[in-house]
mmCIF file of C-alpha atoms in Angstrom:
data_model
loop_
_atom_site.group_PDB
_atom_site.id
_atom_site.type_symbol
_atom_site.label_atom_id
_atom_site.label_comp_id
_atom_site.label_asym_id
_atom_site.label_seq_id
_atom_site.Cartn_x
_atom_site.Cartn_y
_atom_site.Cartn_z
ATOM 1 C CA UNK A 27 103.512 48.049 101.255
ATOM 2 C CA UNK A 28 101.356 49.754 98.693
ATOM 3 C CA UNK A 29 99.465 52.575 99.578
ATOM 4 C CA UNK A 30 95.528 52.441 100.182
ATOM 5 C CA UNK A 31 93.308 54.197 97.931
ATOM 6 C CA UNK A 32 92.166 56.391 100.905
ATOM 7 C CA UNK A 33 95.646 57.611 101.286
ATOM 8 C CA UNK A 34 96.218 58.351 97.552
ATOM 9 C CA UNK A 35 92.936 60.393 97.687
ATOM 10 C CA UNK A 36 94.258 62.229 100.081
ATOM 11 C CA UNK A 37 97.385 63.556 98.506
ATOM 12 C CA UNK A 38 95.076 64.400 95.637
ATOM 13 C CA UNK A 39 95.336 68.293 94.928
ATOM 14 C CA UNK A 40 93.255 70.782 92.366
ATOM 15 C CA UNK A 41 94.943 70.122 89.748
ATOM 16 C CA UNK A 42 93.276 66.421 90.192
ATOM 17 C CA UNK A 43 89.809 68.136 89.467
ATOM 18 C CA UNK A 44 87.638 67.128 86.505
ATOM 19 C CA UNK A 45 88.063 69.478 83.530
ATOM 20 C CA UNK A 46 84.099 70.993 83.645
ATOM 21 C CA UNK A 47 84.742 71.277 87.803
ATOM 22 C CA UNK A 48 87.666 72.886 87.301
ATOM 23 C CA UNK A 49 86.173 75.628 85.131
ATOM 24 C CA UNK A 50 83.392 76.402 87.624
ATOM 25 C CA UNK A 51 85.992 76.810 89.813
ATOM 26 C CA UNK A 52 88.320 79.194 88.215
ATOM 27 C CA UNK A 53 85.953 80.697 85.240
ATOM 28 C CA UNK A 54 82.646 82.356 85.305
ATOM 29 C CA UNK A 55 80.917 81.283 81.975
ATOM 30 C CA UNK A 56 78.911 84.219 80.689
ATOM 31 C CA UNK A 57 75.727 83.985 78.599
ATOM 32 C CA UNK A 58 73.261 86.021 76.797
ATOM 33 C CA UNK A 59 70.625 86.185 79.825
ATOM 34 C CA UNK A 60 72.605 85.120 82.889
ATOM 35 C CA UNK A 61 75.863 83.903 83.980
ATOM 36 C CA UNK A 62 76.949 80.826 85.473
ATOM 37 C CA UNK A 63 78.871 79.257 88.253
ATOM 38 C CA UNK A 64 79.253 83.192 89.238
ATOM 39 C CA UNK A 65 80.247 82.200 93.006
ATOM 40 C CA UNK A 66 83.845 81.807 94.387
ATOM 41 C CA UNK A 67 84.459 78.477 95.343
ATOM 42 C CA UNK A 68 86.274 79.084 98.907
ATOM 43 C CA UNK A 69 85.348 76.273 101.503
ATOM 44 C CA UNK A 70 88.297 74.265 102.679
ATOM 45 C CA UNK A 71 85.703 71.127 102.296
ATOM 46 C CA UNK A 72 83.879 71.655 99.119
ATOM 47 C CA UNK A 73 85.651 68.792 97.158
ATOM 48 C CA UNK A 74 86.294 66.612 99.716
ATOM 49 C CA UNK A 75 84.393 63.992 98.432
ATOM 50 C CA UNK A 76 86.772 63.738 95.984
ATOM 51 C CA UNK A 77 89.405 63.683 98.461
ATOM 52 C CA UNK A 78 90.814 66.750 97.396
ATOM 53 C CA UNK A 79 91.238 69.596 100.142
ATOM 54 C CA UNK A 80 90.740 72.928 98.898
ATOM 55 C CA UNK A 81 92.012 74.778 101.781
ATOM 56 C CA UNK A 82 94.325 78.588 101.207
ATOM 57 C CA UNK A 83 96.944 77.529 101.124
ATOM 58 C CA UNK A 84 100.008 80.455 102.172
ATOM 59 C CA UNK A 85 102.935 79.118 99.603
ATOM 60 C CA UNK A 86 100.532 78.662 97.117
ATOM 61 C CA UNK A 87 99.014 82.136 97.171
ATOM 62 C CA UNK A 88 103.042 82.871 97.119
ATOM 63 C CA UNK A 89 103.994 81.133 93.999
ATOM 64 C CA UNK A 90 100.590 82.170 91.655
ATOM 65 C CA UNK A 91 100.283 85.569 92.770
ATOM 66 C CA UNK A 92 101.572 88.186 90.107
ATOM 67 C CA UNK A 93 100.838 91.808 89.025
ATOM 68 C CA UNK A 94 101.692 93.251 85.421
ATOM 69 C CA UNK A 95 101.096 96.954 84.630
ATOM 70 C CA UNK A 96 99.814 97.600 81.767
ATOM 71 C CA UNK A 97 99.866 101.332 82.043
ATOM 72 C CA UNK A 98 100.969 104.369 83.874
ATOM 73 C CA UNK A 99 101.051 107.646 84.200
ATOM 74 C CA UNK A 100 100.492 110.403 86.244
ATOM 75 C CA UNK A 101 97.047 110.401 86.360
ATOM 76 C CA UNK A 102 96.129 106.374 85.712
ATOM 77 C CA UNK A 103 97.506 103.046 86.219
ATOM 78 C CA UNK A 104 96.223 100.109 84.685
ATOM 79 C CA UNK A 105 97.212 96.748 86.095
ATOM 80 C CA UNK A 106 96.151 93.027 86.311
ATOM 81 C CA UNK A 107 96.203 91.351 89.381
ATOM 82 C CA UNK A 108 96.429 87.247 88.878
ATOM 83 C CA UNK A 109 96.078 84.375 91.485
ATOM 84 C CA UNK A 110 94.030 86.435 94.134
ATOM 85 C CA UNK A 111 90.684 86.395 95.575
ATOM 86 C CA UNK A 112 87.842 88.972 94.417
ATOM 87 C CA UNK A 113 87.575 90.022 98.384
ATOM 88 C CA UNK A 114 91.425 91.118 98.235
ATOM 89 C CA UNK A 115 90.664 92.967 94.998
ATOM 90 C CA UNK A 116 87.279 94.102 96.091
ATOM 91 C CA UNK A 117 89.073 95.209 99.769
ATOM 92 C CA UNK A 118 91.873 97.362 97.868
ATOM 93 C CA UNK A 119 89.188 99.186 95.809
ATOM 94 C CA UNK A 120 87.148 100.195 99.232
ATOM 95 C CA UNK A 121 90.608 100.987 100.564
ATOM 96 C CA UNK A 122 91.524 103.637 97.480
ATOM 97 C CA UNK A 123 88.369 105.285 97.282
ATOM 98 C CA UNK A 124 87.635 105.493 100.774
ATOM 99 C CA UNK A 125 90.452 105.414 103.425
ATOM 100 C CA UNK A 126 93.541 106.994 101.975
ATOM 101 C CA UNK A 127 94.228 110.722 103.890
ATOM 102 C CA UNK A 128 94.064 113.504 101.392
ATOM 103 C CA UNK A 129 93.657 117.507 101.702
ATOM 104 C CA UNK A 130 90.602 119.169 101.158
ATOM 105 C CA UNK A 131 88.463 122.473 101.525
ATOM 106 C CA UNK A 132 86.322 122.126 104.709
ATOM 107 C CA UNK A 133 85.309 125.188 106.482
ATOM 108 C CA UNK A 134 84.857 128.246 104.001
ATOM 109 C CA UNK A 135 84.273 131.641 105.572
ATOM 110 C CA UNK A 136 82.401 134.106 103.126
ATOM 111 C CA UNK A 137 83.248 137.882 103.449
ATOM 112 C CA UNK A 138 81.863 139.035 100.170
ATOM 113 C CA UNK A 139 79.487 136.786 97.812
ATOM 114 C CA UNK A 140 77.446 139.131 95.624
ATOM 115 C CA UNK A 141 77.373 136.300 92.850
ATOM 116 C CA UNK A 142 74.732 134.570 91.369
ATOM 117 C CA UNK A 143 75.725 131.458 93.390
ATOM 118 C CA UNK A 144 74.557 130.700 96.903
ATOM 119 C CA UNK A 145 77.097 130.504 99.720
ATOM 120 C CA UNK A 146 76.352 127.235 100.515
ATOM 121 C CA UNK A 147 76.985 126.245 96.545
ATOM 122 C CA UNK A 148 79.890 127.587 96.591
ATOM 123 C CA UNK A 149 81.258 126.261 99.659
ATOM 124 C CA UNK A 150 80.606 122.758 98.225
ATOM 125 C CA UNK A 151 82.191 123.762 94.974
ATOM 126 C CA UNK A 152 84.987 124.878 96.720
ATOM 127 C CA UNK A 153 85.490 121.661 98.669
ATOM 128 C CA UNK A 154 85.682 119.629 95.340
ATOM 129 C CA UNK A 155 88.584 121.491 94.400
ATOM 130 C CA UNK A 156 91.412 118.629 94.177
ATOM 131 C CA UNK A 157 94.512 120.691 96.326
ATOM 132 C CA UNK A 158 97.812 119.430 95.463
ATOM 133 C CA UNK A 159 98.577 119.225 99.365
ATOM 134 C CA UNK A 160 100.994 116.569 99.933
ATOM 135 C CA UNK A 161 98.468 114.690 103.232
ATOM 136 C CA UNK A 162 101.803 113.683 104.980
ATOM 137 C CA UNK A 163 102.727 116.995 106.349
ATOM 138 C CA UNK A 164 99.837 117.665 108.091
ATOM 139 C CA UNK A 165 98.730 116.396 111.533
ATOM 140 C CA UNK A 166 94.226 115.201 112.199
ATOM 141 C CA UNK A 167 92.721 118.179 113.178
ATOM 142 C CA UNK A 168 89.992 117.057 116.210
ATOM 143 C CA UNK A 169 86.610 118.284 116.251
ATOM 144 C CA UNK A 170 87.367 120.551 119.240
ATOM 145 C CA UNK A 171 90.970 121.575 118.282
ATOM 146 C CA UNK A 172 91.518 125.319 116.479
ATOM 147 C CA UNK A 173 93.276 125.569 113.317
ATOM 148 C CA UNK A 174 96.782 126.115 113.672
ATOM 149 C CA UNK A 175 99.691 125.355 111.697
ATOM 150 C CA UNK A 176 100.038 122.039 112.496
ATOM 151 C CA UNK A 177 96.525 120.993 111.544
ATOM 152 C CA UNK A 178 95.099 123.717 108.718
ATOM 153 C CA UNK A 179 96.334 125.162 105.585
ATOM 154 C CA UNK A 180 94.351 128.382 104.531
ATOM 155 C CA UNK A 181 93.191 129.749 100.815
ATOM 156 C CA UNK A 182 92.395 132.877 100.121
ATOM 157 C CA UNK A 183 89.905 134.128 97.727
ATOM 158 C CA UNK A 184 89.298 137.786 96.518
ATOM 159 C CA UNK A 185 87.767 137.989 92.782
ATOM 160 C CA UNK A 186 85.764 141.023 91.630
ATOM 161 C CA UNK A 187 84.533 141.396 88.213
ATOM 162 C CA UNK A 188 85.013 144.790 86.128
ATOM 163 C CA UNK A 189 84.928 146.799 82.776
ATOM 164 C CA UNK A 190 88.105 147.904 81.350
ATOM 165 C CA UNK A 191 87.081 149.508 78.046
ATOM 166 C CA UNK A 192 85.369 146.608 75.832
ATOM 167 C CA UNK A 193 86.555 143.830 78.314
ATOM 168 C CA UNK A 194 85.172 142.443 81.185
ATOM 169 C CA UNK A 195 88.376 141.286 83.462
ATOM 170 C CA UNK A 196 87.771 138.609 85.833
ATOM 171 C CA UNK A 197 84.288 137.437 84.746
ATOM 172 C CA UNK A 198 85.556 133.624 85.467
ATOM 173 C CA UNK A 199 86.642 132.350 89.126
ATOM 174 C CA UNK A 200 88.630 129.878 88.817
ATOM 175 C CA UNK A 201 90.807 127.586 91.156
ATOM 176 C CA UNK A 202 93.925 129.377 90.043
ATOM 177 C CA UNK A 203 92.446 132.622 91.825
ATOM 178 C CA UNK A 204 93.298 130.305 95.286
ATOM 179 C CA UNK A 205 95.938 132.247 97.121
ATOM 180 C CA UNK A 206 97.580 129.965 99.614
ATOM 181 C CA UNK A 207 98.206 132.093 103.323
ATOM 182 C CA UNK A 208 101.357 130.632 105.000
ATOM 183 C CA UNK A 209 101.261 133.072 107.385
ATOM 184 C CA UNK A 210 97.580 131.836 108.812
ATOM 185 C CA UNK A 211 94.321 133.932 108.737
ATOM 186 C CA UNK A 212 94.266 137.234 107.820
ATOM 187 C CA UNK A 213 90.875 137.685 109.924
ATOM 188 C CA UNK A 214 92.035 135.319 112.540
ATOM 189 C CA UNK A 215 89.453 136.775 115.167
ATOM 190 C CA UNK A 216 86.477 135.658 113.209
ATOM 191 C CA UNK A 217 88.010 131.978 111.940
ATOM 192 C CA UNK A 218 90.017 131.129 114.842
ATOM 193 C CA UNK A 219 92.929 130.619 112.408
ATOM 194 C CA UNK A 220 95.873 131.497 114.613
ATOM 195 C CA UNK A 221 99.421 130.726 113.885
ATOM 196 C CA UNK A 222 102.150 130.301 115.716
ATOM 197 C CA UNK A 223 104.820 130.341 113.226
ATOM 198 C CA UNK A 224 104.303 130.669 109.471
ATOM 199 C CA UNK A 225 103.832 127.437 107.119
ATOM 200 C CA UNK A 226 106.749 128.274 104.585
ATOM 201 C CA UNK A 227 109.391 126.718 106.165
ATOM 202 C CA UNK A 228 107.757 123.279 107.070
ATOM 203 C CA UNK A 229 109.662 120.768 105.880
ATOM 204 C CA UNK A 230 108.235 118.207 103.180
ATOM 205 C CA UNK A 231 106.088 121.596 102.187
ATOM 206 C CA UNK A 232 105.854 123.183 98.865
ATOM 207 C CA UNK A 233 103.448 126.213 97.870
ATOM 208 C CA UNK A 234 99.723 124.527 97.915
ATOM 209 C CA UNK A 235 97.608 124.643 94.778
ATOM 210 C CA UNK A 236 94.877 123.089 93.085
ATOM 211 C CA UNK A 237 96.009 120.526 91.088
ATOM 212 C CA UNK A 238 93.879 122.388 88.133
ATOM 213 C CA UNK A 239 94.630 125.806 87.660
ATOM 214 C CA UNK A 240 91.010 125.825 84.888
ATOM 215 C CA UNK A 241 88.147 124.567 87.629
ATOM 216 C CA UNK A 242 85.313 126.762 87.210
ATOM 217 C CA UNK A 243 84.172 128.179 90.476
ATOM 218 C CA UNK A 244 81.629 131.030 89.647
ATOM 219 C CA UNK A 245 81.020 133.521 86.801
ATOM 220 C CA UNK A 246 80.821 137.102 87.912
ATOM 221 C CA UNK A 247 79.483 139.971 86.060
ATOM 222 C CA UNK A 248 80.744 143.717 86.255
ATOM 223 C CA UNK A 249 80.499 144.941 89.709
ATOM 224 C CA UNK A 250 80.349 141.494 91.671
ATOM 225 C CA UNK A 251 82.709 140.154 93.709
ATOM 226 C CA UNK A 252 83.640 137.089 95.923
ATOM 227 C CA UNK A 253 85.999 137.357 98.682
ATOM 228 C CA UNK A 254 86.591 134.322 101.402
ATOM 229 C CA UNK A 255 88.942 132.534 103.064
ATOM 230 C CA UNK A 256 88.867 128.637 102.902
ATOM 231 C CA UNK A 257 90.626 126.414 105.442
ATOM 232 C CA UNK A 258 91.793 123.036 104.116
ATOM 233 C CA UNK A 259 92.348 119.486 106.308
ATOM 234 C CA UNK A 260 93.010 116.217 106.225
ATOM 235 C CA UNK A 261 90.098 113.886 105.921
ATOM 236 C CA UNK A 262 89.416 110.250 104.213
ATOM 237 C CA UNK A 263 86.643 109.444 101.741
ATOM 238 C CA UNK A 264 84.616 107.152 103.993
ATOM 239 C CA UNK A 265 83.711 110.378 105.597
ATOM 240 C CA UNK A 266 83.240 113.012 102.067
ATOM 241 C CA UNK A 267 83.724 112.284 98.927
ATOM 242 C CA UNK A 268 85.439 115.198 98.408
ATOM 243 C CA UNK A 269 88.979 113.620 100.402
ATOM 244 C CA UNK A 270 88.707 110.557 97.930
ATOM 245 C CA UNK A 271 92.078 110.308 96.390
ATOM 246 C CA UNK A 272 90.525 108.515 93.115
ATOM 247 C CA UNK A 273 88.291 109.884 90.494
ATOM 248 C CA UNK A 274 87.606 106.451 90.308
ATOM 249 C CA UNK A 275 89.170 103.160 91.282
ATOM 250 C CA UNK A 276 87.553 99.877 89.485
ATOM 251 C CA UNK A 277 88.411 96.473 88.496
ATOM 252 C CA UNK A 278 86.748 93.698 85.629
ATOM 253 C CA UNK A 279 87.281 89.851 85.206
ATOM 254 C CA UNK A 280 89.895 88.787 82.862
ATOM 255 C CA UNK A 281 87.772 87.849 79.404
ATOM 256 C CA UNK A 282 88.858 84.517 77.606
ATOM 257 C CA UNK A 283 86.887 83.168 74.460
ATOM 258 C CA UNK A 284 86.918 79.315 73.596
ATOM 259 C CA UNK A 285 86.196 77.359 71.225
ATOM 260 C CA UNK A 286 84.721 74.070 72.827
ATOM 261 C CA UNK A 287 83.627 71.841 69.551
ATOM 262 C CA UNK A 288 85.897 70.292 66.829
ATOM 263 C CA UNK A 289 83.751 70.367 63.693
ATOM 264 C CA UNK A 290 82.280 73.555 63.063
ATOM 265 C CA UNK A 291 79.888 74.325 59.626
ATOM 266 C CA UNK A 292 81.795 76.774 57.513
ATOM 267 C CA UNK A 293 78.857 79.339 57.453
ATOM 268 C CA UNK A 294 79.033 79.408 61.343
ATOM 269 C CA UNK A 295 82.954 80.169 61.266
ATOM 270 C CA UNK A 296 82.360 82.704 58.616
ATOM 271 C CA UNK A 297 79.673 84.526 60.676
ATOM 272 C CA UNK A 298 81.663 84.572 63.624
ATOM 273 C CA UNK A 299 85.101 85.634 61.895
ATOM 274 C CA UNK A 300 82.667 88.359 60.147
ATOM 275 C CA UNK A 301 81.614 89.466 63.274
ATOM 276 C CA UNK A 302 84.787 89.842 65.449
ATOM 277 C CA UNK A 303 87.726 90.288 62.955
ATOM 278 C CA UNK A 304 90.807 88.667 64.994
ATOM 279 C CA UNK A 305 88.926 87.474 67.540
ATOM 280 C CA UNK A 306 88.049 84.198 65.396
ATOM 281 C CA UNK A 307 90.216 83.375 62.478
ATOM 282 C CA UNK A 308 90.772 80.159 60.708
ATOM 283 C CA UNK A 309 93.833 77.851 61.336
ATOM 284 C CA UNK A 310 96.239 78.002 58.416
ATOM 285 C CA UNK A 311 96.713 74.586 57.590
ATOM 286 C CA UNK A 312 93.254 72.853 59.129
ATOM 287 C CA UNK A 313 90.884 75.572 58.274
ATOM 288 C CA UNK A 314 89.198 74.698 61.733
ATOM 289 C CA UNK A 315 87.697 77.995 64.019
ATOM 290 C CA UNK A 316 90.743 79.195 66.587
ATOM 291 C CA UNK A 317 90.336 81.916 68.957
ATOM 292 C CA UNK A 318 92.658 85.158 69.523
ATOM 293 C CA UNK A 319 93.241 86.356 72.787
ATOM 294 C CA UNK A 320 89.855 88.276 74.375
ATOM 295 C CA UNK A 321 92.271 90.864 75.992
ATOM 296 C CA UNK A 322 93.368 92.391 72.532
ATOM 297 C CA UNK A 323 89.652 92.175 70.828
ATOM 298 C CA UNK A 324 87.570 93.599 73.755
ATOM 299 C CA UNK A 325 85.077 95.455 71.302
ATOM 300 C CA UNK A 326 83.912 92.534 69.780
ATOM 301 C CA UNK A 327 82.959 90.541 72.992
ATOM 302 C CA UNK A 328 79.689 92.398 73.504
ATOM 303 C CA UNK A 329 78.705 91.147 70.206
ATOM 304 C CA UNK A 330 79.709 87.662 70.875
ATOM 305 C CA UNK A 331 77.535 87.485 74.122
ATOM 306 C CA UNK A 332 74.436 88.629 72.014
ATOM 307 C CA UNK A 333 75.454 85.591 69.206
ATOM 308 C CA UNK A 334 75.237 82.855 72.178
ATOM 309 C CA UNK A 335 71.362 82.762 72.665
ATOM 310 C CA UNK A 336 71.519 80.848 69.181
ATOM 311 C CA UNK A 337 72.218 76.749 69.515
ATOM 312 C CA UNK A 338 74.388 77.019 66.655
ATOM 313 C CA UNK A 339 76.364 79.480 68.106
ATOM 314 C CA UNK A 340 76.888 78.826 71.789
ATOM 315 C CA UNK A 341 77.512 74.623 71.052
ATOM 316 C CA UNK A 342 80.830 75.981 69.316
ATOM 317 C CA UNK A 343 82.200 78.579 71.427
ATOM 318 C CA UNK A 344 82.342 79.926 74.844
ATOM 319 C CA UNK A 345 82.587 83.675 76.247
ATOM 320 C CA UNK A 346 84.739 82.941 79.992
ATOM 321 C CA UNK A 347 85.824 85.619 82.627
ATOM 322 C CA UNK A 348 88.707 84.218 84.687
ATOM 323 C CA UNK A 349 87.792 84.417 88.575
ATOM 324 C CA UNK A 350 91.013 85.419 89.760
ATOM 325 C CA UNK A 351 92.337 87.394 87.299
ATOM 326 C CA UNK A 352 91.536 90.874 87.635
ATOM 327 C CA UNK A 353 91.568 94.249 85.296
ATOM 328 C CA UNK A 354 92.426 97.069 88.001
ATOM 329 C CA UNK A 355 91.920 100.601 87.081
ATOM 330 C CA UNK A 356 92.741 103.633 89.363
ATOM 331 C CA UNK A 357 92.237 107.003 87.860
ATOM 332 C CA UNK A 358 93.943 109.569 90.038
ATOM 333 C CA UNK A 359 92.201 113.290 91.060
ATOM 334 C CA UNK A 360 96.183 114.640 90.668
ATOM 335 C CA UNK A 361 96.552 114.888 94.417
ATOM 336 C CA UNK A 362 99.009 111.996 94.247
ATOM 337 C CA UNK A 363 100.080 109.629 91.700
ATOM 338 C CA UNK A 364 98.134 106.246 91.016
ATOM 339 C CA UNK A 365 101.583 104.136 91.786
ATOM 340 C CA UNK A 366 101.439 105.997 94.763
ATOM 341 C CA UNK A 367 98.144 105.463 96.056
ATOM 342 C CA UNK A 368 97.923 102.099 95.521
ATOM 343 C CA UNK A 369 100.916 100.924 97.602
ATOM 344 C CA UNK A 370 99.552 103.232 100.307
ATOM 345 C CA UNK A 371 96.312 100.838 99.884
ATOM 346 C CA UNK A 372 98.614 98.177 99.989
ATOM 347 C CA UNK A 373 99.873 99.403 103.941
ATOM 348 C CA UNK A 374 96.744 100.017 104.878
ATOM 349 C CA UNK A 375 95.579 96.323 103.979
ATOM 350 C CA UNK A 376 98.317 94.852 105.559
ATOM 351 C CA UNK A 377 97.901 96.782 108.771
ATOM 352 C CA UNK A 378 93.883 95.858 108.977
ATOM 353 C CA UNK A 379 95.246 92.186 108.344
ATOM 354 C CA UNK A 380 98.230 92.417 111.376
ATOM 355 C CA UNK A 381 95.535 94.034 113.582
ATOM 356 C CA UNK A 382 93.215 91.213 113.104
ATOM 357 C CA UNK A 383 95.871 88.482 113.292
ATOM 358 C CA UNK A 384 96.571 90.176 116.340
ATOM 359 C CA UNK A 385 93.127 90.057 118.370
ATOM 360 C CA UNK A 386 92.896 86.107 117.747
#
């Protein structure tokens, strides 16, 4: 018996859509003075009455998702991120910039400051000091617990500023002057910085540093001096910037350019090919306007957006930004590496998602 046209409706999917739903569905169509269909398009229900469900769908998700790299190093990874939603991307960039541990300065006790530079400057300049400090190795350190070795590592910072002959010696602090004290406090009285047992043989350990050796801390002048002792421990971003792991973390739409009209005047495809070289180009047989990809000729899609407040101009083409394909960018402080930090944003995602599967 043949089937009803209610039942082939229903085994109507997305690719079934119309061709101008299907952009506003997957493409955000930019224009000179606003953008359009800028919205994701999530509700199970939304097309239904074109019998199509657009429920997630698990398998789906499975099959489209994908991540190139496009770049890495040790202080930035470049990567696209196709077939996901913009709250997943939007959720990993929180998750980098705010909620990965990292090591920083947080109490900073001042012997000595007779610098131009107020104490409480300096403590904050102190605190931005990236600290190649490897967060794993330490435990939380509670508001009521006492550093110990468990919880704290501990700088040290002694600096003064002198003539010797026609040079001034030590007229720059810098982060290299840190001096990392395994052996806890040396005024452990007045800091409550008491170890047990020294830090130097803890395993997973190696000798703390800045991850910059040339940070500018102060400049001294002959006969001043800074001496202080600065206690580093764990902390996340959400709480200072100065435990963000990123310098920055960010993401863009993936750009597209179309052409969307057959017969084109020759002075319009001259203009545009004049304007962005390899962007627009002529075919070599019909002579007709083709586009290049928008990836390799991002400088010229500024000027493109300003051409499409003209008729003539925005009837023939068509500046897109796919929905779900994403541009990631993490720039690394140097505390760990970019790869690094972004699979640890990866755990942490999947453990908010397995602790909210678990309360339903």
């Amino acid at each position: 018996m043949p089937a009803s046209g209610s039942e082939k409706k229903a085994k109507m999917t997305l690719k079934d859509l119309p061709a101008h739903l299907e952009q506003q569905r997957t493409h955000v169509v930019c224009g000179t003075e606003r953008n359009k269909h800028v919205n994701t398009l999530t509700a199970a229900n939304i097309f239904r009455p074109l019998g199509i469900d657009n429920s997630w769908d698990l398998t789906a998700f499975k099959e489209q998702f994908e991540i190139k790299i496009n770049k890495l190093n040790d202080e930035c990874m470049e990567f696209e991120m196709i077939g996901c939603d913009p709250a997943i991307a939007n959720a990993l960039r929180r998750i980098l910039i705010a909620e990965i541990p990292t090591v920083a300065i947080e109490h900073v006790f001042i012997v000595n400051n007779t610098s131009i530079i107020q104490d409480e400057v300096l403590a904050h300049r102190l605190g931005l000091i990236p600290l190649a400090i490897d967060p794993a190795i330490l435990e939380d350190r509670l508001p009521e617990e006492t550093a110990n070795e468990k919880n704290t590592i501990i700088f040290k910072l002694d600096v003064t500023c002198k003539r010797s002959g026609d040079k001034i010696i030590n007229d720059r602090v810098t982060s290299g002057h840190l001096q990392w004290l395994p052996s806890g406090s040396e005024m452990p009285d007045e800091t409550g910085g008491k170890f047990a047992s020294g830090q130097s043989y803890m395993a997973g350990l190696t000798e703390p540093h800045a991850v910059h050796d040339d940070i500018l801390i102060a400049k001294l002048r002959p006969g001043q001096s800074i001496t202080l002792e600065a206690h580093c421990i764990r902390g996340e971003g959400r709480e200072h910037a100065k435990w963000s792991p990123v310098a920055t973390a960010w993401y863009r739409l993936y750009p597209e350019v179309k052409v969307i009209k057959e017969e084109i005047g020759d002075e319009v495809i001259d203009e545009l090919i004049e304007t962005a070289p390899g962007l627009f180009y002529r075919h070599a047989s019909s002579g007709k306007l083709c586009a290049g990809i928008a990836r390799e000729h991002e400088q010229h899609l500024e000027k493109v957006r300003l051409m499409l407040d003209r008729e003539e101009i925005s009837s023939c083409v068509q500046l897109l930004k796919r929905k779900h394909h994403f541009i990631f960018t993490i720039e690394s402080t140097g505390i760990l590496p970019p790869n690094t930090l972004f699979l640890q944003a990866l755990e942490i995602l999947s453990r908010k998602a397995q602790k909210l599967a678990d309360k339903l």
